[in-house]
PDB file of C-alpha atoms in Angstrom:
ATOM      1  CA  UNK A   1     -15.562 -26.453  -3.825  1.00  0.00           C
ATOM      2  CA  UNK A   2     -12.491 -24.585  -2.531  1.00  0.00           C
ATOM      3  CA  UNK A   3     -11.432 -24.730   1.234  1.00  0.00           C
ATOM      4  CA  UNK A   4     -12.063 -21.354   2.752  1.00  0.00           C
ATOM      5  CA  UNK A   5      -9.463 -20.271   5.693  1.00  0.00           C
ATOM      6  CA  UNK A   6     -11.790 -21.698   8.144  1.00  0.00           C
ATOM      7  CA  UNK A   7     -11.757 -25.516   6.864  1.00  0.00           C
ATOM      8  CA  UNK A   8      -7.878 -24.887   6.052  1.00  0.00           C
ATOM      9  CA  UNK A   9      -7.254 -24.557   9.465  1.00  0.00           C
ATOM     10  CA  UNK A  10      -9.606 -27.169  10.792  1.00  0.00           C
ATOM     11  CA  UNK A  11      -7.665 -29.636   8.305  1.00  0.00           C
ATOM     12  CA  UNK A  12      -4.634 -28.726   9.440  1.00  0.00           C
ATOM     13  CA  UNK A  13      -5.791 -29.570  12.699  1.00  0.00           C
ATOM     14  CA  UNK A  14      -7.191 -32.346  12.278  1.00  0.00           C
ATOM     15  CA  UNK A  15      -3.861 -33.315  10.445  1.00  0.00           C
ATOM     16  CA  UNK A  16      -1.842 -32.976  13.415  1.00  0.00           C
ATOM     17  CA  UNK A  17      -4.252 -34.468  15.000  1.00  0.00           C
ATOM     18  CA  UNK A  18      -3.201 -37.656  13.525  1.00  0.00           C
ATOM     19  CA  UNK A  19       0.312 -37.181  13.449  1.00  0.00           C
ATOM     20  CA  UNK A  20      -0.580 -36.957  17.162  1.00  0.00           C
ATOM     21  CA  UNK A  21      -2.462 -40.458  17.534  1.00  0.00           C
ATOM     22  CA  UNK A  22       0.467 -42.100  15.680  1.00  0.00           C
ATOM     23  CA  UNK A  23       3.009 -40.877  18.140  1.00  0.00           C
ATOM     24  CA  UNK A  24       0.646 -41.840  20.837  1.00  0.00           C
ATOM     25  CA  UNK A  25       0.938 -45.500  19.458  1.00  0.00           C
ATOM     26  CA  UNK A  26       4.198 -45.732  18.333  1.00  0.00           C
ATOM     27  CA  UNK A  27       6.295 -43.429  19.965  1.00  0.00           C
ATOM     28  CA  UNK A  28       9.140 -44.105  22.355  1.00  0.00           C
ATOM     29  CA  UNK A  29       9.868 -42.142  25.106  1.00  0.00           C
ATOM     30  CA  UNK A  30      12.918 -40.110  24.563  1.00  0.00           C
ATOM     31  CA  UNK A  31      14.323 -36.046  22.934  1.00  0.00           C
ATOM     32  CA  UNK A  32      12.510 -36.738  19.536  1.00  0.00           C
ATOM     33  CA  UNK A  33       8.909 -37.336  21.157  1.00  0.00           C
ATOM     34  CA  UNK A  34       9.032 -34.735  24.044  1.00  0.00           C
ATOM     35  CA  UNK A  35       9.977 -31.866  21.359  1.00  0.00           C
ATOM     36  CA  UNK A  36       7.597 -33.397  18.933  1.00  0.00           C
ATOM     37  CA  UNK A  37       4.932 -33.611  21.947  1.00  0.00           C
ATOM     38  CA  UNK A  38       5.701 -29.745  22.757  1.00  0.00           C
ATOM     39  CA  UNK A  39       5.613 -29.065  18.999  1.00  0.00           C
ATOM     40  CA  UNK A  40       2.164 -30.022  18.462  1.00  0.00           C
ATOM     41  CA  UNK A  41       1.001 -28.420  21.636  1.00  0.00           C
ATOM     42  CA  UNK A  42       2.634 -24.996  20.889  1.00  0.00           C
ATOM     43  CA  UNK A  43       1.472 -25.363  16.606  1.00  0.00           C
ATOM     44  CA  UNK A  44      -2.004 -26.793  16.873  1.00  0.00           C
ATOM     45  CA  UNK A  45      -2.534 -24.283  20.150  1.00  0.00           C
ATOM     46  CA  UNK A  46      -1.330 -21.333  18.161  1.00  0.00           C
ATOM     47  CA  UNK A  47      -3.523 -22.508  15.306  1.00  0.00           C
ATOM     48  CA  UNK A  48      -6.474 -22.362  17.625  1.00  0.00           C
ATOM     49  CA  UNK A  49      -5.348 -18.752  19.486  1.00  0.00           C
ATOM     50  CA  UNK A  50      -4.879 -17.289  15.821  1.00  0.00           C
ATOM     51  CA  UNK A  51      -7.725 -18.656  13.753  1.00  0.00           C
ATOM     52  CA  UNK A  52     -10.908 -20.076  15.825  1.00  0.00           C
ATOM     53  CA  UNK A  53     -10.677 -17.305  18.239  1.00  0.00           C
ATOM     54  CA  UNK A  54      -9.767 -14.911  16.197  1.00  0.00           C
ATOM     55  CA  UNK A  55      -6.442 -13.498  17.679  1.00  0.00           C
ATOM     56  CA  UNK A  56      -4.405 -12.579  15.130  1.00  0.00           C
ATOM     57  CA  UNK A  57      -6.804  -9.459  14.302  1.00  0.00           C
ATOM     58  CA  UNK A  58      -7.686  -8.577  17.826  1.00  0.00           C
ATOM     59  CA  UNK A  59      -5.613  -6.841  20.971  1.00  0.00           C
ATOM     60  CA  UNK A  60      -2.015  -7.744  20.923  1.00  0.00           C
ATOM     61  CA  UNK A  61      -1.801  -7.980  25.136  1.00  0.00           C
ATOM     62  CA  UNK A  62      -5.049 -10.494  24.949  1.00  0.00           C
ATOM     63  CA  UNK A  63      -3.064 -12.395  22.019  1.00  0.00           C
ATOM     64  CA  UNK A  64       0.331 -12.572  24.093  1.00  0.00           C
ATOM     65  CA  UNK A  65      -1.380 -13.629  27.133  1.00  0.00           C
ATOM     66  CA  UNK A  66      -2.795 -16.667  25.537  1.00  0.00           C
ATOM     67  CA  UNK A  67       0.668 -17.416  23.778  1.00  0.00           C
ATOM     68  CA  UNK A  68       2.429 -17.114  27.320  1.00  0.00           C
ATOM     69  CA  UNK A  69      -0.149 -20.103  28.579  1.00  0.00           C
ATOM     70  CA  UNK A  70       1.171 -22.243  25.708  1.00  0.00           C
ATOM     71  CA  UNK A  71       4.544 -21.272  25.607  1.00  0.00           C
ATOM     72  CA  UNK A  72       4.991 -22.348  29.644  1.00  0.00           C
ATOM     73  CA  UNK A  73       3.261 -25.610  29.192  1.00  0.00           C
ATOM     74  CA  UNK A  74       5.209 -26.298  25.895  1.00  0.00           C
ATOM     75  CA  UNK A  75       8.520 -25.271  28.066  1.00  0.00           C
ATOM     76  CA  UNK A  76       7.485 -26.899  30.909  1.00  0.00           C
ATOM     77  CA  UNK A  77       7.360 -30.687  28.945  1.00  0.00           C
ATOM     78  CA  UNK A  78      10.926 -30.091  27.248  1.00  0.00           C
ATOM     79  CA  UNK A  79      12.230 -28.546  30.733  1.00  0.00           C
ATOM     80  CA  UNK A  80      10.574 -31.717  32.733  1.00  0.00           C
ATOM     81  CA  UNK A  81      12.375 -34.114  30.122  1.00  0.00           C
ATOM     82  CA  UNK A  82      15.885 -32.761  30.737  1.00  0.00           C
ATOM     83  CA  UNK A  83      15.679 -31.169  34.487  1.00  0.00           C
ATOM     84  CA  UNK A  84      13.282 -33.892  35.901  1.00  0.00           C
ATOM     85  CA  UNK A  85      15.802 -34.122  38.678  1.00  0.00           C
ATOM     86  CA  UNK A  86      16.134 -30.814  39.453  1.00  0.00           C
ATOM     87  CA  UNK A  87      12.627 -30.331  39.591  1.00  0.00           C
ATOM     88  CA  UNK A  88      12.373 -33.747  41.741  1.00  0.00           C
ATOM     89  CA  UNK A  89      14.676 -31.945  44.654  1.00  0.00           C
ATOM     90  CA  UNK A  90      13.286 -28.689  44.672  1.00  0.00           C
ATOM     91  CA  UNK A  91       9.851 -30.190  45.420  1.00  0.00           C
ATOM     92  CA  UNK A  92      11.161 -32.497  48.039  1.00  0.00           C
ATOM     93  CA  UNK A  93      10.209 -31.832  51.451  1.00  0.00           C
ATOM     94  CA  UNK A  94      12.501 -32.801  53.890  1.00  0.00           C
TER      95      UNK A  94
ATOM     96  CA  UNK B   1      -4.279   3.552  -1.442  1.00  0.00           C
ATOM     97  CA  UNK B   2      -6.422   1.019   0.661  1.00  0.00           C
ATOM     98  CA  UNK B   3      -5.255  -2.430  -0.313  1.00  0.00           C
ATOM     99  CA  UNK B   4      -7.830  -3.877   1.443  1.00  0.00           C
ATOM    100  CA  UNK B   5     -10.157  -3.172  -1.073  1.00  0.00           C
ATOM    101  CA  UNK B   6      -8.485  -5.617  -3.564  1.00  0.00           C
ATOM    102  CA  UNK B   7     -10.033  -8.786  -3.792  1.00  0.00           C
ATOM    103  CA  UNK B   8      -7.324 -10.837  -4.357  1.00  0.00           C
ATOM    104  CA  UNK B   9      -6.002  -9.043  -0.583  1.00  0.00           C
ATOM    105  CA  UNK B  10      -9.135  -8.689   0.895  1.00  0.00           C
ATOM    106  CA  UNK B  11      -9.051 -10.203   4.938  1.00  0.00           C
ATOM    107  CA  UNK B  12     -11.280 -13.184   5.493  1.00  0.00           C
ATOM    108  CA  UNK B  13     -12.613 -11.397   8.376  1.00  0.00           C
ATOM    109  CA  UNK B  14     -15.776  -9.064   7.791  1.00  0.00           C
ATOM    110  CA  UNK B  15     -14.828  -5.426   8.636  1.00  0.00           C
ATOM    111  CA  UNK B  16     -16.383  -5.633  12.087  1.00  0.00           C
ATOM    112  CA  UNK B  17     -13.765  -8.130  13.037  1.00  0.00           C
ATOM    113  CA  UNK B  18     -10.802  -6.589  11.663  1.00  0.00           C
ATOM    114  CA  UNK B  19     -10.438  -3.530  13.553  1.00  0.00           C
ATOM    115  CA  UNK B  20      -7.077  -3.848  15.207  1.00  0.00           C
ATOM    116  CA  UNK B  21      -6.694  -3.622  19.035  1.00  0.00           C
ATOM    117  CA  UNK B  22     -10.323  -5.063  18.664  1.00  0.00           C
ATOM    118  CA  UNK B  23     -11.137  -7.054  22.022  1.00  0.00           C
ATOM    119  CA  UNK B  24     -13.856 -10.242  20.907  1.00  0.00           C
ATOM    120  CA  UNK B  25     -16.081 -11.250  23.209  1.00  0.00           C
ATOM    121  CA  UNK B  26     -17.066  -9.101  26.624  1.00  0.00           C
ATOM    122  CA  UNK B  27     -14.762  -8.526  29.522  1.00  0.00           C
ATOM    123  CA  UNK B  28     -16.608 -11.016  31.773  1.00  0.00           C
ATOM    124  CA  UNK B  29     -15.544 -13.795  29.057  1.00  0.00           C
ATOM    125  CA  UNK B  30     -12.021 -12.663  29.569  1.00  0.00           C
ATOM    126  CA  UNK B  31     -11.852 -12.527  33.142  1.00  0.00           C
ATOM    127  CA  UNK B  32     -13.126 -16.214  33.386  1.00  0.00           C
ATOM    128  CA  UNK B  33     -10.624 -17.299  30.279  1.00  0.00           C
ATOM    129  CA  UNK B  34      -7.625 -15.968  32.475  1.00  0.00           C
ATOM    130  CA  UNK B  35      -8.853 -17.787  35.657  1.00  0.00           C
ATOM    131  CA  UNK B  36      -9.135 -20.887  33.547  1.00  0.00           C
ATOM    132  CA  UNK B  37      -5.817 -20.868  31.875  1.00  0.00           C
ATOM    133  CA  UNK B  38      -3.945 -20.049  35.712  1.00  0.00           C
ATOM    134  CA  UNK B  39      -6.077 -22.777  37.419  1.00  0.00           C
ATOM    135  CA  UNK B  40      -4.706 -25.250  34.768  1.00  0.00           C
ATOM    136  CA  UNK B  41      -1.559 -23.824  34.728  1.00  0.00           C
ATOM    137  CA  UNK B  42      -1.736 -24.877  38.083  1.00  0.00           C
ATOM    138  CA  UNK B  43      -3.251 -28.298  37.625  1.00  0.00           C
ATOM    139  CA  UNK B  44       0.097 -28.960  34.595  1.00  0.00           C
ATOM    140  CA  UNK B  45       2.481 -27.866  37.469  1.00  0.00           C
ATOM    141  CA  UNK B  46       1.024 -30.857  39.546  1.00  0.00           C
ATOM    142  CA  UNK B  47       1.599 -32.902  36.604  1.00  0.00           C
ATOM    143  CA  UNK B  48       5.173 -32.223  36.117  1.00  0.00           C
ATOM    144  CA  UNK B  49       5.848 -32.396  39.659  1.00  0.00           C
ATOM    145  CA  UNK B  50       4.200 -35.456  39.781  1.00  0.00           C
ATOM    146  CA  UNK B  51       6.392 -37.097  36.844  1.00  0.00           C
ATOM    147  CA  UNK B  52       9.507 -35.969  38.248  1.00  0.00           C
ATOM    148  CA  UNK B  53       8.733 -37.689  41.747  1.00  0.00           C
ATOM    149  CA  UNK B  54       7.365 -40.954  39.691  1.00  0.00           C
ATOM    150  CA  UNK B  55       9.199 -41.394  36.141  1.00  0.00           C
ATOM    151  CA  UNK B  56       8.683 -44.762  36.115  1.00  0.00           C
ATOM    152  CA  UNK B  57       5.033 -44.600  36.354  1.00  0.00           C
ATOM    153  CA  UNK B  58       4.550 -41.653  33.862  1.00  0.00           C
ATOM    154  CA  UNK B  59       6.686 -43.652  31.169  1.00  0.00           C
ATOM    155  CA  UNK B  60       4.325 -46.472  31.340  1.00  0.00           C
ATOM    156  CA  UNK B  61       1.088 -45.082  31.913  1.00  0.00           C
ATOM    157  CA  UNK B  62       0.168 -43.696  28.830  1.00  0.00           C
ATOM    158  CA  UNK B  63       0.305 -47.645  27.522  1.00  0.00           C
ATOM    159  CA  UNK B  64      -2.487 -48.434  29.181  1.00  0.00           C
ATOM    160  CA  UNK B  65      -4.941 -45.636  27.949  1.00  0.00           C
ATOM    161  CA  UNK B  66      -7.222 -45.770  25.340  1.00  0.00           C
ATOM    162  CA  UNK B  67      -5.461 -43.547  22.379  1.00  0.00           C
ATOM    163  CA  UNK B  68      -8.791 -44.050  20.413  1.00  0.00           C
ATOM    164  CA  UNK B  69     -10.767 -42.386  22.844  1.00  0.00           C
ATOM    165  CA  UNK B  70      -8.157 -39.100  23.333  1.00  0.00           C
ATOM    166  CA  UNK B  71      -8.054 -39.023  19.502  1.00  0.00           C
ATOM    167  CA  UNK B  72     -12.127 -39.444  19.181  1.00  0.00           C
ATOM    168  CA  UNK B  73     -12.285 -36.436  21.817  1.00  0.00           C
ATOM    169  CA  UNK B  74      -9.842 -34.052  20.073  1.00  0.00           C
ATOM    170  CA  UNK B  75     -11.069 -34.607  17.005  1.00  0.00           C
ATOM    171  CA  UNK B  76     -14.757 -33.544  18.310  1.00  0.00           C
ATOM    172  CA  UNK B  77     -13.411 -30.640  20.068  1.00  0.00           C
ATOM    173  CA  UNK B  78     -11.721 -29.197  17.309  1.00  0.00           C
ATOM    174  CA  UNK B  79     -14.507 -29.815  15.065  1.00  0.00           C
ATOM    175  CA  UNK B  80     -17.086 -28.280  17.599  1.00  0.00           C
ATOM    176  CA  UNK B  81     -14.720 -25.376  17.514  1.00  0.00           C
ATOM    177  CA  UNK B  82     -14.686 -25.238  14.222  1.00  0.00           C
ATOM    178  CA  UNK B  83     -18.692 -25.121  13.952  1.00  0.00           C
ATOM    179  CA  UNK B  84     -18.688 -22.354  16.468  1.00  0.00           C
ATOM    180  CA  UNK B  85     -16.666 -20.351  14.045  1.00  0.00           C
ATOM    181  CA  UNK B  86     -18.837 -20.314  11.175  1.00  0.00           C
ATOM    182  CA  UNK B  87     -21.563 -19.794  13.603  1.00  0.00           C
ATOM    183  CA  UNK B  88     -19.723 -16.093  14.767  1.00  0.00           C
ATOM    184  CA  UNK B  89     -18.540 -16.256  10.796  1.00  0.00           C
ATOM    185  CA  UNK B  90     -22.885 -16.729   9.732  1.00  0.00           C
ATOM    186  CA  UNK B  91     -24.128 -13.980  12.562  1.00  0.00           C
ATOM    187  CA  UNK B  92     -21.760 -11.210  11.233  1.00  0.00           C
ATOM    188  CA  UNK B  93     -23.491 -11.794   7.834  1.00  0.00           C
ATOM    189  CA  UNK B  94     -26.554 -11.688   9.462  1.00  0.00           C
ATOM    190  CA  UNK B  95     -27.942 -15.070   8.647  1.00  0.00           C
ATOM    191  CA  UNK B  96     -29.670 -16.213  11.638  1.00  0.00           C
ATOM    192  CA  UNK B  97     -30.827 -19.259  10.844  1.00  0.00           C
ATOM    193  CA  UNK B  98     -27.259 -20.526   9.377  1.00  0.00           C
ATOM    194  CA  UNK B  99     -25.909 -19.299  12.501  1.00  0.00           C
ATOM    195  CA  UNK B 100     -27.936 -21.545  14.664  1.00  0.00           C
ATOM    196  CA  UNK B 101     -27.337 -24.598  12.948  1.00  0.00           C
ATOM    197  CA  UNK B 102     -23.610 -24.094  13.433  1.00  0.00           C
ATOM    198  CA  UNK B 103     -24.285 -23.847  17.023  1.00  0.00           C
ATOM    199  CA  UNK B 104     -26.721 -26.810  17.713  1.00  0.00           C
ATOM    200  CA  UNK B 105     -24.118 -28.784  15.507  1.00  0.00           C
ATOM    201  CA  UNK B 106     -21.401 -27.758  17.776  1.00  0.00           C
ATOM    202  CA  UNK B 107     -23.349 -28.481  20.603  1.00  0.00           C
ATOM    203  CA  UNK B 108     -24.339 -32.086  19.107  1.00  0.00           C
ATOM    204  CA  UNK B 109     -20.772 -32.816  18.468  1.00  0.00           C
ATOM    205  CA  UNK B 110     -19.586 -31.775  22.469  1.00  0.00           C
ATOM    206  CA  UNK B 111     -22.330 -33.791  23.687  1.00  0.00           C
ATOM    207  CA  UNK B 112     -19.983 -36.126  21.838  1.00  0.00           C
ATOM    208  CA  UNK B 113     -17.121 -35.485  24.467  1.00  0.00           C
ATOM    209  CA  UNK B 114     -19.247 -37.084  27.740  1.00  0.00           C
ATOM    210  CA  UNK B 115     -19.946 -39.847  25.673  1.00  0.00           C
ATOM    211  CA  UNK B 116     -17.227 -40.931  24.913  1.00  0.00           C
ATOM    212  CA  UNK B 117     -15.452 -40.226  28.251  1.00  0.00           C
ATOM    213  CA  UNK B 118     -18.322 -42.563  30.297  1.00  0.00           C
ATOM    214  CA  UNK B 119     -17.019 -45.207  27.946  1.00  0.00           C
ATOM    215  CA  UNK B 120     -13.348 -44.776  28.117  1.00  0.00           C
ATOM    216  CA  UNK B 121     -13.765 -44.557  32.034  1.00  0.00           C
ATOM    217  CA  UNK B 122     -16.051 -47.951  31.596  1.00  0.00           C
ATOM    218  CA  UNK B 123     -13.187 -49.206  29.133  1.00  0.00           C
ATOM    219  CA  UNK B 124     -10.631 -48.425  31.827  1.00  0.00           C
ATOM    220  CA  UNK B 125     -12.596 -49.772  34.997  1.00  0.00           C
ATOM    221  CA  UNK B 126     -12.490 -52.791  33.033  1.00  0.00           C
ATOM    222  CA  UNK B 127      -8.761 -53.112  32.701  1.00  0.00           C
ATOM    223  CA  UNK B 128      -8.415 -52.518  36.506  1.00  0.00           C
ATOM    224  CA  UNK B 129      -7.366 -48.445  35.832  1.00  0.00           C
ATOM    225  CA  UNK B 130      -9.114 -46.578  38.525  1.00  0.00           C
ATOM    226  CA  UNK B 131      -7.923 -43.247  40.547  1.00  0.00           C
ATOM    227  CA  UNK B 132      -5.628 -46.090  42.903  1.00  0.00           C
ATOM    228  CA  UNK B 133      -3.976 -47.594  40.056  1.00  0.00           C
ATOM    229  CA  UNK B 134      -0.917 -45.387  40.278  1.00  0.00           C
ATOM    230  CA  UNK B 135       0.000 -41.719  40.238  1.00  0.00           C
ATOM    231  CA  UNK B 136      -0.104 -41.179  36.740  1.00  0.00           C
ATOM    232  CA  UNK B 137      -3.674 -42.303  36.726  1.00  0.00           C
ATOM    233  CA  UNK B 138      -4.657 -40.475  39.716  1.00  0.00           C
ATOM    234  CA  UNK B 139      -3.643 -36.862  37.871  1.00  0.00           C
ATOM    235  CA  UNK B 140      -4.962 -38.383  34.480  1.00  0.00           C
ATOM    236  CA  UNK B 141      -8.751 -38.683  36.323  1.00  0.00           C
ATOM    237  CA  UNK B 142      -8.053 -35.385  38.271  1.00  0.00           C
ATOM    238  CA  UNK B 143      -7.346 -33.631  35.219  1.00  0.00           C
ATOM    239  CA  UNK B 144      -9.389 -34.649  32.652  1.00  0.00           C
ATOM    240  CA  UNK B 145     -12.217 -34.616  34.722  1.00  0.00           C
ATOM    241  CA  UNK B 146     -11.698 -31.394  35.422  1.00  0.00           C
ATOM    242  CA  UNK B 147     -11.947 -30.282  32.212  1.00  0.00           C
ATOM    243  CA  UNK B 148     -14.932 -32.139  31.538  1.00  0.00           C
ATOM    244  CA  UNK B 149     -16.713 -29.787  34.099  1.00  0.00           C
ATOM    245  CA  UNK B 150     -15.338 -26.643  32.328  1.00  0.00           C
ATOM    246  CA  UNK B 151     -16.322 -28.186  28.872  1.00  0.00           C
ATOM    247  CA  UNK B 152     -19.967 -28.808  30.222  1.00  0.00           C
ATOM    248  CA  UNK B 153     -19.994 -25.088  31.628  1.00  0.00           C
ATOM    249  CA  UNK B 154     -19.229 -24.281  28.098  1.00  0.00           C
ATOM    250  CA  UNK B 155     -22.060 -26.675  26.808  1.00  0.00           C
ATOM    251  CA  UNK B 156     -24.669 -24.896  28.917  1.00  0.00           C
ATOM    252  CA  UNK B 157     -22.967 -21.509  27.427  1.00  0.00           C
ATOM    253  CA  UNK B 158     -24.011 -22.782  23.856  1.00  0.00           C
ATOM    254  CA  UNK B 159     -27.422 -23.967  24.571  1.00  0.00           C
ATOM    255  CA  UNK B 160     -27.484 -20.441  26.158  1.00  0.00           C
ATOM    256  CA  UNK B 161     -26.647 -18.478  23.322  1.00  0.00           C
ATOM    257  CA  UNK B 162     -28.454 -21.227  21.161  1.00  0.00           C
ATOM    258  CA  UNK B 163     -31.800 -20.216  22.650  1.00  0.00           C
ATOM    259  CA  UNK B 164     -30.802 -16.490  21.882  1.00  0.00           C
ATOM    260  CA  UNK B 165     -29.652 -16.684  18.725  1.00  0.00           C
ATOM    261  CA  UNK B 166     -33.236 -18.250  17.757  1.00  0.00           C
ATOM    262  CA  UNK B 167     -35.148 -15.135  19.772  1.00  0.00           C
ATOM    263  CA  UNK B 168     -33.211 -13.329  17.229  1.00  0.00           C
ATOM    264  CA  UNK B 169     -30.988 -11.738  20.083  1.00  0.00           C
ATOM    265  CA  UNK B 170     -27.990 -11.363  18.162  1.00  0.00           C
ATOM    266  CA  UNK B 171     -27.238  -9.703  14.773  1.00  0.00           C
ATOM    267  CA  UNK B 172     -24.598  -8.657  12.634  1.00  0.00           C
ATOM    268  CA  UNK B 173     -24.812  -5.381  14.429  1.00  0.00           C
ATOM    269  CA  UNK B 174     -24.389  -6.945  18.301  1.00  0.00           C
ATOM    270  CA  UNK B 175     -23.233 -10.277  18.976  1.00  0.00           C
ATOM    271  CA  UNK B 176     -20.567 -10.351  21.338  1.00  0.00           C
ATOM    272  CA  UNK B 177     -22.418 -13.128  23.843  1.00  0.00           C
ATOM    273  CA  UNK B 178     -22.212 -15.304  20.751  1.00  0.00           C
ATOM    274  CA  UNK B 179     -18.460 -14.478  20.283  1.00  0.00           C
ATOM    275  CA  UNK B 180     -18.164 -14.651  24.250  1.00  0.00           C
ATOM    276  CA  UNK B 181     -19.293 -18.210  24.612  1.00  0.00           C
ATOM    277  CA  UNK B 182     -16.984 -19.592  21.170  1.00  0.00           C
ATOM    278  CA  UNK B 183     -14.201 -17.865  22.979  1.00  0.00           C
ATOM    279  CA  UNK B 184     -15.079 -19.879  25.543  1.00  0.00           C
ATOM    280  CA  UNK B 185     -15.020 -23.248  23.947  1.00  0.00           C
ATOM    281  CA  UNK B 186     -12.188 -22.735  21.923  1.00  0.00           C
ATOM    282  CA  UNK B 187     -10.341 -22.099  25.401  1.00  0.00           C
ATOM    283  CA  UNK B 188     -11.807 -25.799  26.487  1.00  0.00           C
ATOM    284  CA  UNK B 189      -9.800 -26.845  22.570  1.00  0.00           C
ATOM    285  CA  UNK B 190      -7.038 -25.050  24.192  1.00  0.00           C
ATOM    286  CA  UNK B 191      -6.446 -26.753  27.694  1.00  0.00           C
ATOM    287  CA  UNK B 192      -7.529 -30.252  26.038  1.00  0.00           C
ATOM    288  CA  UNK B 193      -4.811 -29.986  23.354  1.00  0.00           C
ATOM    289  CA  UNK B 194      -2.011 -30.200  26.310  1.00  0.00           C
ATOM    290  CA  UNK B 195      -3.985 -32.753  28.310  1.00  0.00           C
ATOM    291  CA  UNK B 196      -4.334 -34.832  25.074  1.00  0.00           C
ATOM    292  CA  UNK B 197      -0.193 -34.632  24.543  1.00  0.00           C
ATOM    293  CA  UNK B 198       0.432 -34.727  28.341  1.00  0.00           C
ATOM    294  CA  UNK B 199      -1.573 -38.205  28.839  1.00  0.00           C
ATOM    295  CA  UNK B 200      -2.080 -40.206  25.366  1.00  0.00           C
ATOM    296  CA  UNK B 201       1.049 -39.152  23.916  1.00  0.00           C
ATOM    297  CA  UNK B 202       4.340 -38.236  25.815  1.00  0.00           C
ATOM    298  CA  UNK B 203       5.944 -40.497  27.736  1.00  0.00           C
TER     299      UNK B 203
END
């Protein structure tokens, strides 16, 4: 039997799910693993937003609002690799 | 010429889904999804903080967690999610019946995420990780706990619309609770995908 869109997606998922739990065990902190970490947030979140709960075909404003959640939490683990100390003194309180 | 009448272009959506500008769900759904996404907005902010205060700690922590139990839980939550979409997918066709299987098996399978989080937290209490064990493991147990109290909200929002969908409440006609309570749990898929990259995986 063919995949319909629905089991695409949830195999794709599951997928990167994977990919996921083999970073978890092998990965080494550094660049390569916080973009891959934001990747998978930001792809497998998108997949979710666009498919499951049925964004792509429904109210941009709804659709963007969910993408701005993922896109600042994506941000946020790249930014809090590379500007840890900035973020470090700017929550310091003297 | 409507090319949505070809086959071979036809959406996979039924009509009643495709109707652009279309809002799923109800606007009470929404207005609880928003406050949900900005509380753990929120809750990530006192994450990062957190890690840039204590690298140290945040670099090692995730070494101690149980990776098989993260992966077990994603894995359930996406394929709950998953069951909760043929359920909306069965309802629009009308089938009843099909519909409610989806949704008892999504329920089954979230029932799945407790589980398995009482014995990850035994697993850990056994390796000495409690909320004093460091910083990192303070904000893991804040956090995930956390969402295990949304995801249970959402649990008793499927055995909700469960027990409706069997009084025959919902049809292909009028469904949006149904809709309203998947959008729900696919929000809980949402928030769990970062915690699941925050805790098991980055480091």
């Amino acid at each position: 039997m063919k995949p319909g869109p629905a089991e695409r997606i949830w195999l794709l998922l599951i997928g990167l799910t994977g990919a996921g739990a083999w970073l978890a065990e092998t990965g080494q902190a550094g660049w390569p693993l916080t973009l891959v970490a934001a990747g998978l947030i930001a792809i497998k979140s998108r997949l979710v937003i666009d498919y499951y709960m049925e964004m792509i075909r429904a109210d941009r404003r709804f659709r963007y609002v969910l993408f701005a959640f993922v896109t600042i939490v994506s941000l946020l683990v790249v930014l809090s690799h590379s500007w840890g100390d900035l973020l470090r003194r700017i929550t310091t309180v003297y | 010429m409507d090319l949505s009448d070809t086959p071979a272009l036809a959406s996979p959506y039924p009509a009643s889904a495709d109707t652009p500008d279309r809002i799923p769900g109800n606007a009470g759904i929404w207005v609880g999804i928003f406050c949900v996404l900005v509380e753990f907005l929120l809750l990530f902010g006192v994450y990062f903080v957190a890690k840039a205060h204590n690298p140290d700690a945040f670099l090692r922590g995730p070494d101690k967690l149980a990776t098989l139990a993260g992966v077990t839980i994603t894995l359930l939550l996406l394929t709950s999610g998953y069951c909760m979409l043929k359920a909306v997918e069965a309802i629009r066709r009308d089938a009843r019946w099909i519909s409610l299987r989806w949704v008892l098996l999504a329920i089954g399978l979230g029932l799945g995420y407790p589980l398995v989080k009482f014995f990850e937290i035994r697993w850990n209490l056994a390796h000495g990780i409690d909320g004093e064990a460091g910083v990192f493991y303070t904000v893991y147990y804040y956090l995930t706990l956390n969402h295990l109290v949304h995801l249970s909200w959402g649990l008793l929002g499927l055995g909700w619309v469960a027990a409706r969908t069997a009084l025959k409440a919902y049809s292909a006609q009028s469904h949006s609770g149904l809709e309203a309570a998947a959008l729900y749990w696919h929000t809980t898929d949402l928030i769990w995908l970062a915690i699941f990259s925050l805790f098991y995986v980055l480091r």
